[in-house]
Amino acid sequence: MKKFRGIFIKNEHEIELMRVANGMTAAILDELVANVRPGVSTMFFDELARKMCSDMGVTPNFLNYCGYPFAVCCSVNETLIHGFPSRDIILKEGDIISFDMGVNYQGFNGDSARTAFCGEVSEEARHLSEVTRHCLELGIEAARPGNNLYAISAAVQRYAEAEGLHVVRDFVGHGVGASLHEKPEVPNFVPRGGMIDGVPGGPPLKPGMVLAIEPMLAIGTHEVEIMPDGWTTKMKDRSLSAHWEHTVAIHSDGAEILSLSSNFRK
């Protein structure tokens, strides 16, 4: 593993380990989403994820990370990220829920997030999630050599704001590898001074970089509030929020999405 401006550059063997880790993560998320229905507590999803990790012989990498006490973040409606699973939070018709999790496989990490619908949801909620997911797709398209890092940020911000949604600024994407969070930070907006002669700046994107790109959007303002548990993060105005994330490896011809369930081989 090499470094470029403090960013770890992975070799093909390391990227293959991350394909497996992310494939496992995606397979677990498939099951979590498939079980979203009214009457299910969010603790059910944590228990399901832990069982699947045990069956796969891997460790859920969020569990005990910086003190986080669960395997999965289950964030419902106005909760943006880091929602604690609970037996007291029962899904109801019309809710949206974002799952965020990862696993550690042979020392390398997976990381991915999805927003799911509980039954029939409002057009407003559906639009929010669909725009957030498309922002992720646009960010991935921009993750290619020849672009700088903030090309990803610009792609996400431009589409989100054109659709009338707000980009959260307090939390960003990141590099990922042997550590769950590595350099560089990957904001979903172009930071102040991030445009140079009209071109997005930041570190140049190089083959071997592995990034977790994760747009987080809200219907109301971008401002958030962290709850007394020190983790659960809600939108300050309690508006709906959505979160989509993929881990991608940058190659000479563009980005490869690692967090696809097709990368999990039993």
mmCIF file of N, CA, C and O in Angstrom, residues 141-216:
data_model
loop_
_atom_site.group_PDB
_atom_site.id
_atom_site.type_symbol
_atom_site.label_atom_id
_atom_site.label_comp_id
_atom_site.label_asym_id
_atom_site.label_seq_id
_atom_site.Cartn_x
_atom_site.Cartn_y
_atom_site.Cartn_z
ATOM 1 N N GLU A 141 -19.834 8.754 -11.078
ATOM 2 C CA GLU A 141 -19.422 9.050 -12.461
ATOM 3 C C GLU A 141 -18.261 10.045 -12.497
ATOM 4 O O GLU A 141 -17.391 9.973 -13.379
ATOM 5 N N ALA A 142 -18.243 10.968 -11.540
ATOM 6 C CA ALA A 142 -17.195 11.995 -11.506
ATOM 7 C C ALA A 142 -15.900 11.485 -10.878
ATOM 8 O O ALA A 142 -14.871 12.172 -10.953
ATOM 9 N N ALA A 143 -15.938 10.297 -10.274
ATOM 10 C CA ALA A 143 -14.764 9.759 -9.571
ATOM 11 C C ALA A 143 -13.857 9.037 -10.554
ATOM 12 O O ALA A 143 -13.834 7.811 -10.627
ATOM 13 N N ARG A 144 -13.094 9.808 -11.309
ATOM 14 C CA ARG A 144 -12.229 9.228 -12.333
ATOM 15 C C ARG A 144 -10.940 10.032 -12.446
ATOM 16 O O ARG A 144 -10.913 11.249 -12.179
ATOM 17 N N PRO A 145 -9.842 9.371 -12.793
ATOM 18 C CA PRO A 145 -8.589 10.094 -13.013
ATOM 19 C C PRO A 145 -8.780 11.194 -14.046
ATOM 20 O O PRO A 145 -9.537 11.047 -15.012
ATOM 21 N N GLY A 146 -8.105 12.305 -13.823
ATOM 22 C CA GLY A 146 -8.286 13.491 -14.653
ATOM 23 C C GLY A 146 -9.157 14.512 -13.968
ATOM 24 O O GLY A 146 -9.096 15.703 -14.288
ATOM 25 N N ASN A 147 -9.979 14.059 -13.015
ATOM 26 C CA ASN A 147 -10.748 14.969 -12.176
ATOM 27 C C ASN A 147 -10.075 15.133 -10.834
ATOM 28 O O ASN A 147 -9.283 14.285 -10.400
ATOM 29 N N ASN A 148 -10.412 16.227 -10.166
ATOM 30 C CA ASN A 148 -10.015 16.421 -8.791
ATOM 31 C C ASN A 148 -11.146 15.980 -7.862
ATOM 32 O O ASN A 148 -12.285 15.776 -8.291
ATOM 33 N N LEU A 149 -10.828 15.843 -6.593
ATOM 34 C CA LEU A 149 -11.788 15.317 -5.617
ATOM 35 C C LEU A 149 -13.102 16.081 -5.613
ATOM 36 O O LEU A 149 -14.187 15.489 -5.564
ATOM 37 N N TYR A 150 -13.032 17.405 -5.707
ATOM 38 C CA TYR A 150 -14.261 18.191 -5.577
ATOM 39 C C TYR A 150 -15.155 18.119 -6.810
ATOM 40 O O TYR A 150 -16.263 18.668 -6.797
ATOM 41 N N ALA A 151 -14.681 17.414 -7.850
ATOM 42 C CA ALA A 151 -15.593 17.131 -8.964
ATOM 43 C C ALA A 151 -16.732 16.244 -8.475
ATOM 44 O O ALA A 151 -17.877 16.367 -8.932
ATOM 45 N N ILE A 152 -16.434 15.332 -7.546
ATOM 46 C CA ILE A 152 -17.477 14.501 -6.929
ATOM 47 C C ILE A 152 -18.437 15.397 -6.161
ATOM 48 O O ILE A 152 -19.665 15.293 -6.298
ATOM 49 N N SER A 153 -17.874 16.294 -5.360
ATOM 50 C CA SER A 153 -18.681 17.202 -4.543
ATOM 51 C C SER A 153 -19.580 18.070 -5.403
ATOM 52 O O SER A 153 -20.772 18.253 -5.109
ATOM 53 N N ALA A 154 -19.022 18.595 -6.485
ATOM 54 C CA ALA A 154 -19.779 19.491 -7.362
ATOM 55 C C ALA A 154 -20.934 18.756 -8.024
ATOM 56 O O ALA A 154 -22.042 19.290 -8.160
ATOM 57 N N ALA A 155 -20.698 17.508 -8.441
ATOM 58 C CA ALA A 155 -21.741 16.732 -9.102
ATOM 59 C C ALA A 155 -22.914 16.491 -8.162
ATOM 60 O O ALA A 155 -24.085 16.604 -8.554
ATOM 61 N N VAL A 156 -22.618 16.159 -6.910
ATOM 62 C CA VAL A 156 -23.675 15.918 -5.916
ATOM 63 C C VAL A 156 -24.431 17.204 -5.617
ATOM 64 O O VAL A 156 -25.668 17.250 -5.675
ATOM 65 N N GLN A 157 -23.697 18.254 -5.297
ATOM 66 C CA GLN A 157 -24.333 19.513 -4.888
ATOM 67 C C GLN A 157 -25.182 20.108 -6.004
ATOM 68 O O GLN A 157 -26.307 20.574 -5.762
ATOM 69 N N ARG A 158 -24.667 20.086 -7.207
ATOM 70 C CA ARG A 158 -25.370 20.710 -8.332
ATOM 71 C C ARG A 158 -26.744 20.061 -8.540
ATOM 72 O O ARG A 158 -27.759 20.754 -8.665
ATOM 73 N N TYR A 159 -26.786 18.746 -8.541
ATOM 74 C CA TYR A 159 -28.058 18.071 -8.805
ATOM 75 C C TYR A 159 -29.010 18.202 -7.616
ATOM 76 O O TYR A 159 -30.211 18.450 -7.805
ATOM 77 N N ALA A 160 -28.489 18.056 -6.407
ATOM 78 C CA ALA A 160 -29.339 18.153 -5.219
ATOM 79 C C ALA A 160 -30.025 19.508 -5.145
ATOM 80 O O ALA A 160 -31.244 19.602 -4.922
ATOM 81 N N GLU A 161 -29.268 20.563 -5.345
ATOM 82 C CA GLU A 161 -29.834 21.902 -5.224
ATOM 83 C C GLU A 161 -30.763 22.214 -6.388
ATOM 84 O O GLU A 161 -31.769 22.922 -6.210
ATOM 85 N N ALA A 162 -30.472 21.674 -7.556
ATOM 86 C CA ALA A 162 -31.378 21.866 -8.694
ATOM 87 C C ALA A 162 -32.734 21.217 -8.435
ATOM 88 O O ALA A 162 -33.761 21.671 -8.956
ATOM 89 N N GLU A 163 -32.745 20.181 -7.611
ATOM 90 C CA GLU A 163 -33.984 19.484 -7.262
ATOM 91 C C GLU A 163 -34.629 20.053 -5.995
ATOM 92 O O GLU A 163 -35.594 19.482 -5.473
ATOM 93 N N GLY A 164 -34.095 21.154 -5.492
ATOM 94 C CA GLY A 164 -34.689 21.833 -4.351
ATOM 95 C C GLY A 164 -34.404 21.207 -3.001
ATOM 96 O O GLY A 164 -35.099 21.500 -2.012
ATOM 97 N N LEU A 165 -33.361 20.374 -2.921
ATOM 98 C CA LEU A 165 -33.009 19.723 -1.662
ATOM 99 C C LEU A 165 -31.747 20.337 -1.068
ATOM 100 O O LEU A 165 -31.017 21.060 -1.752
ATOM 101 N N HIS A 166 -31.500 20.002 0.193
ATOM 102 C CA HIS A 166 -30.401 20.629 0.934
ATOM 103 C C HIS A 166 -29.328 19.593 1.266
ATOM 104 O O HIS A 166 -29.635 18.505 1.753
ATOM 105 N N VAL A 167 -28.085 19.954 1.003
ATOM 106 C CA VAL A 167 -26.945 19.076 1.249
ATOM 107 C C VAL A 167 -26.433 19.297 2.665
ATOM 108 O O VAL A 167 -26.087 20.415 3.047
ATOM 109 N N VAL A 168 -26.382 18.223 3.443
ATOM 110 C CA VAL A 168 -25.839 18.312 4.802
ATOM 111 C C VAL A 168 -24.343 18.588 4.720
ATOM 112 O O VAL A 168 -23.626 17.966 3.921
ATOM 113 N N ARG A 169 -23.869 19.495 5.545
ATOM 114 C CA ARG A 169 -22.469 19.916 5.505
ATOM 115 C C ARG A 169 -21.640 19.411 6.674
ATOM 116 O O ARG A 169 -20.408 19.428 6.620
ATOM 117 N N ASP A 170 -22.293 18.977 7.733
ATOM 118 C CA ASP A 170 -21.560 18.567 8.935
ATOM 119 C C ASP A 170 -20.947 17.171 8.822
ATOM 120 O O ASP A 170 -20.068 16.819 9.611
ATOM 121 N N PHE A 171 -21.414 16.371 7.874
ATOM 122 C CA PHE A 171 -20.909 15.018 7.697
ATOM 123 C C PHE A 171 -20.595 14.796 6.226
ATOM 124 O O PHE A 171 -21.317 15.278 5.351
ATOM 125 N N VAL A 172 -19.518 14.040 5.976
ATOM 126 C CA VAL A 172 -19.016 13.890 4.605
ATOM 127 C C VAL A 172 -18.592 12.446 4.368
ATOM 128 O O VAL A 172 -18.480 11.638 5.301
ATOM 129 N N GLY A 173 -18.315 12.121 3.099
ATOM 130 C CA GLY A 173 -17.718 10.841 2.769
ATOM 131 C C GLY A 173 -16.236 10.832 3.119
ATOM 132 O O GLY A 173 -15.700 11.811 3.665
ATOM 133 N N HIS A 174 -15.559 9.743 2.740
ATOM 134 C CA HIS A 174 -14.192 9.567 3.233
ATOM 135 C C HIS A 174 -13.486 8.458 2.480
ATOM 136 O O HIS A 174 -14.121 7.617 1.820
ATOM 137 N N GLY A 175 -12.173 8.445 2.619
ATOM 138 C CA GLY A 175 -11.422 7.292 2.172
ATOM 139 C C GLY A 175 -11.700 6.113 3.095
ATOM 140 O O GLY A 175 -12.115 6.292 4.247
ATOM 141 N N VAL A 176 -11.477 4.905 2.580
ATOM 142 C CA VAL A 176 -11.722 3.707 3.387
ATOM 143 C C VAL A 176 -10.750 2.627 2.944
ATOM 144 O O VAL A 176 -10.342 2.578 1.786
ATOM 145 N N GLY A 177 -10.355 1.781 3.868
ATOM 146 C CA GLY A 177 -9.408 0.711 3.560
ATOM 147 C C GLY A 177 -9.165 -0.134 4.790
ATOM 148 O O GLY A 177 -10.085 -0.716 5.346
ATOM 149 N N ALA A 178 -7.911 -0.200 5.232
ATOM 150 C CA ALA A 178 -7.602 -0.930 6.462
ATOM 151 C C ALA A 178 -8.225 -0.225 7.661
ATOM 152 O O ALA A 178 -8.516 -0.863 8.677
ATOM 153 N N SER A 179 -8.428 1.066 7.554
ATOM 154 C CA SER A 179 -9.186 1.836 8.546
ATOM 155 C C SER A 179 -10.538 2.190 7.949
ATOM 156 O O SER A 179 -10.659 2.400 6.741
ATOM 157 N N LEU A 180 -11.555 2.257 8.813
ATOM 158 C CA LEU A 180 -12.893 2.575 8.332
ATOM 159 C C LEU A 180 -12.958 3.993 7.777
ATOM 160 O O LEU A 180 -13.658 4.246 6.792
ATOM 161 N N HIS A 181 -12.225 4.911 8.414
ATOM 162 C CA HIS A 181 -12.194 6.297 7.937
ATOM 163 C C HIS A 181 -10.742 6.686 7.673
ATOM 164 O O HIS A 181 -9.916 6.691 8.584
ATOM 165 N N GLU A 182 -10.455 6.979 6.411
ATOM 166 C CA GLU A 182 -9.130 7.403 5.997
ATOM 167 C C GLU A 182 -9.252 8.732 5.251
ATOM 168 O O GLU A 182 -10.350 9.180 4.910
ATOM 169 N N LYS A 183 -8.114 9.341 4.981
ATOM 170 C CA LYS A 183 -8.103 10.496 4.087
ATOM 171 C C LYS A 183 -8.398 10.013 2.681
ATOM 172 O O LYS A 183 -8.080 8.867 2.329
ATOM 173 N N PRO A 184 -9.021 10.871 1.849
ATOM 174 C CA PRO A 184 -9.443 12.244 2.105
ATOM 175 C C PRO A 184 -10.904 12.297 2.522
ATOM 176 O O PRO A 184 -11.659 11.340 2.330
ATOM 177 N N GLU A 185 -11.312 13.415 3.112
ATOM 178 C CA GLU A 185 -12.732 13.665 3.273
ATOM 179 C C GLU A 185 -13.347 13.924 1.892
ATOM 180 O O GLU A 185 -12.716 14.525 1.028
ATOM 181 N N VAL A 186 -14.583 13.449 1.701
ATOM 182 C CA VAL A 186 -15.271 13.615 0.421
ATOM 183 C C VAL A 186 -16.574 14.366 0.673
ATOM 184 O O VAL A 186 -17.629 13.761 0.893
ATOM 185 N N PRO A 187 -16.530 15.691 0.674
ATOM 186 C CA PRO A 187 -17.752 16.451 0.957
ATOM 187 C C PRO A 187 -18.757 16.357 -0.173
ATOM 188 O O PRO A 187 -18.398 16.113 -1.333
ATOM 189 N N ASN A 188 -20.012 16.536 0.174
ATOM 190 C CA ASN A 188 -21.090 16.527 -0.821
ATOM 191 C C ASN A 188 -21.410 17.928 -1.325
ATOM 192 O O ASN A 188 -22.462 18.151 -1.934
ATOM 193 N N PHE A 189 -20.511 18.833 -1.078
ATOM 194 C CA PHE A 189 -20.613 20.228 -1.517
ATOM 195 C C PHE A 189 -19.195 20.715 -1.762
ATOM 196 O O PHE A 189 -18.233 20.177 -1.200
ATOM 197 N N VAL A 190 -19.040 21.704 -2.596
ATOM 198 C CA VAL A 190 -17.708 22.255 -2.860
ATOM 199 C C VAL A 190 -17.369 23.234 -1.733
ATOM 200 O O VAL A 190 -18.081 24.220 -1.530
ATOM 201 N N PRO A 191 -16.315 22.963 -0.972
ATOM 202 C CA PRO A 191 -15.961 23.857 0.125
ATOM 203 C C PRO A 191 -15.579 25.246 -0.377
ATOM 204 O O PRO A 191 -15.257 25.439 -1.556
ATOM 205 N N ARG A 192 -15.619 26.204 0.528
ATOM 206 C CA ARG A 192 -15.201 27.562 0.190
ATOM 207 C C ARG A 192 -13.783 27.542 -0.373
ATOM 208 O O ARG A 192 -12.880 26.926 0.212
ATOM 209 N N GLY A 193 -13.584 28.160 -1.502
ATOM 210 C CA GLY A 193 -12.279 28.170 -2.152
ATOM 211 C C GLY A 193 -11.972 26.905 -2.930
ATOM 212 O O GLY A 193 -10.859 26.735 -3.437
ATOM 213 N N GLY A 194 -12.965 26.011 -3.052
ATOM 214 C CA GLY A 194 -12.734 24.729 -3.709
ATOM 215 C C GLY A 194 -12.800 24.767 -5.222
ATOM 216 O O GLY A 194 -12.492 23.767 -5.873
ATOM 217 N N MET A 195 -13.222 25.897 -5.797
ATOM 218 C CA MET A 195 -13.231 26.050 -7.258
ATOM 219 C C MET A 195 -12.031 26.893 -7.669
ATOM 220 O O MET A 195 -11.798 27.962 -7.098
ATOM 221 N N ILE A 196 -11.291 26.407 -8.630
ATOM 222 C CA ILE A 196 -10.102 27.119 -9.114
ATOM 223 C C ILE A 196 -10.299 27.405 -10.594
ATOM 224 O O ILE A 196 -10.343 26.475 -11.412
ATOM 225 N N ASP A 197 -10.462 28.696 -10.929
ATOM 226 C CA ASP A 197 -10.723 29.101 -12.322
ATOM 227 C C ASP A 197 -11.900 28.321 -12.908
ATOM 228 O O ASP A 197 -11.866 27.864 -14.059
ATOM 229 N N GLY A 198 -12.925 28.150 -12.076
ATOM 230 C CA GLY A 198 -14.135 27.479 -12.527
ATOM 231 C C GLY A 198 -14.076 25.970 -12.540
ATOM 232 O O GLY A 198 -15.051 25.307 -12.933
ATOM 233 N N VAL A 199 -12.965 25.390 -12.101
ATOM 234 C CA VAL A 199 -12.793 23.928 -12.091
ATOM 235 C C VAL A 199 -12.727 23.446 -10.648
ATOM 236 O O VAL A 199 -12.001 24.030 -9.833
ATOM 237 N N PRO A 200 -13.466 22.390 -10.292
ATOM 238 C CA PRO A 200 -13.379 21.876 -8.923
ATOM 239 C C PRO A 200 -11.959 21.455 -8.574
ATOM 240 O O PRO A 200 -11.281 20.786 -9.366
ATOM 241 N N GLY A 201 -11.514 21.859 -7.390
ATOM 242 C CA GLY A 201 -10.161 21.548 -6.949
ATOM 243 C C GLY A 201 -10.107 20.339 -6.043
ATOM 244 O O GLY A 201 -10.874 19.404 -6.185
ATOM 245 N N GLY A 202 -9.169 20.386 -5.097
ATOM 246 C CA GLY A 202 -8.939 19.247 -4.217
ATOM 247 C C GLY A 202 -7.871 18.336 -4.781
ATOM 248 O O GLY A 202 -7.360 18.544 -5.891
ATOM 249 N N PRO A 203 -7.511 17.292 -4.046
ATOM 250 C CA PRO A 203 -6.480 16.365 -4.532
ATOM 251 C C PRO A 203 -6.894 15.715 -5.843
ATOM 252 O O PRO A 203 -8.067 15.391 -6.040
ATOM 253 N N PRO A 204 -5.957 15.506 -6.756
ATOM 254 C CA PRO A 204 -6.292 14.793 -7.997
ATOM 255 C C PRO A 204 -6.652 13.336 -7.696
ATOM 256 O O PRO A 204 -6.069 12.701 -6.818
ATOM 257 N N LEU A 205 -7.625 12.825 -8.411
ATOM 258 C CA LEU A 205 -8.052 11.443 -8.224
ATOM 259 C C LEU A 205 -7.099 10.514 -8.972
ATOM 260 O O LEU A 205 -6.787 10.736 -10.138
ATOM 261 N N LYS A 206 -6.644 9.469 -8.280
ATOM 262 C CA LYS A 206 -5.641 8.562 -8.823
ATOM 263 C C LYS A 206 -6.126 7.122 -8.754
ATOM 264 O O LYS A 206 -6.837 6.738 -7.811
ATOM 265 N N PRO A 207 -5.748 6.277 -9.717
ATOM 266 C CA PRO A 207 -6.055 4.858 -9.614
ATOM 267 C C PRO A 207 -5.516 4.281 -8.297
ATOM 268 O O PRO A 207 -4.402 4.609 -7.882
ATOM 269 N N GLY A 208 -6.316 3.442 -7.674
ATOM 270 C CA GLY A 208 -5.928 2.856 -6.392
ATOM 271 C C GLY A 208 -6.541 3.546 -5.195
ATOM 272 O O GLY A 208 -6.505 3.004 -4.089
ATOM 273 N N MET A 209 -7.114 4.734 -5.386
ATOM 274 C CA MET A 209 -7.858 5.358 -4.301
ATOM 275 C C MET A 209 -9.169 4.599 -4.105
ATOM 276 O O MET A 209 -9.800 4.171 -5.073
ATOM 277 N N VAL A 210 -9.572 4.439 -2.851
ATOM 278 C CA VAL A 210 -10.864 3.836 -2.538
ATOM 279 C C VAL A 210 -11.623 4.807 -1.652
ATOM 280 O O VAL A 210 -11.126 5.225 -0.602
ATOM 281 N N LEU A 211 -12.813 5.190 -2.098
ATOM 282 C CA LEU A 211 -13.586 6.243 -1.447
ATOM 283 C C LEU A 211 -14.980 5.750 -1.094
ATOM 284 O O LEU A 211 -15.602 5.013 -1.868
ATOM 285 N N ALA A 212 -15.466 6.182 0.053
ATOM 286 C CA ALA A 212 -16.870 6.010 0.418
ATOM 287 C C ALA A 212 -17.572 7.319 0.078
ATOM 288 O O ALA A 212 -17.368 8.336 0.735
ATOM 289 N N ILE A 213 -18.370 7.279 -0.979
ATOM 290 C CA ILE A 213 -19.122 8.453 -1.425
ATOM 291 C C ILE A 213 -20.519 8.323 -0.850
ATOM 292 O O ILE A 213 -21.187 7.308 -1.055
ATOM 293 N N GLU A 214 -20.978 9.345 -0.104
ATOM 294 C CA GLU A 214 -22.242 9.175 0.617
ATOM 295 C C GLU A 214 -23.051 10.471 0.736
ATOM 296 O O GLU A 214 -22.998 11.154 1.743
ATOM 297 N N PRO A 215 -23.828 10.778 -0.304
ATOM 298 C CA PRO A 215 -24.702 11.953 -0.205
ATOM 299 C C PRO A 215 -25.711 11.811 0.927
ATOM 300 O O PRO A 215 -26.299 10.739 1.131
ATOM 301 N N MET A 216 -25.900 12.916 1.661
ATOM 302 C CA MET A 216 -26.894 13.015 2.734
ATOM 303 C C MET A 216 -27.692 14.282 2.476
ATOM 304 O O MET A 216 -27.136 15.387 2.526
#
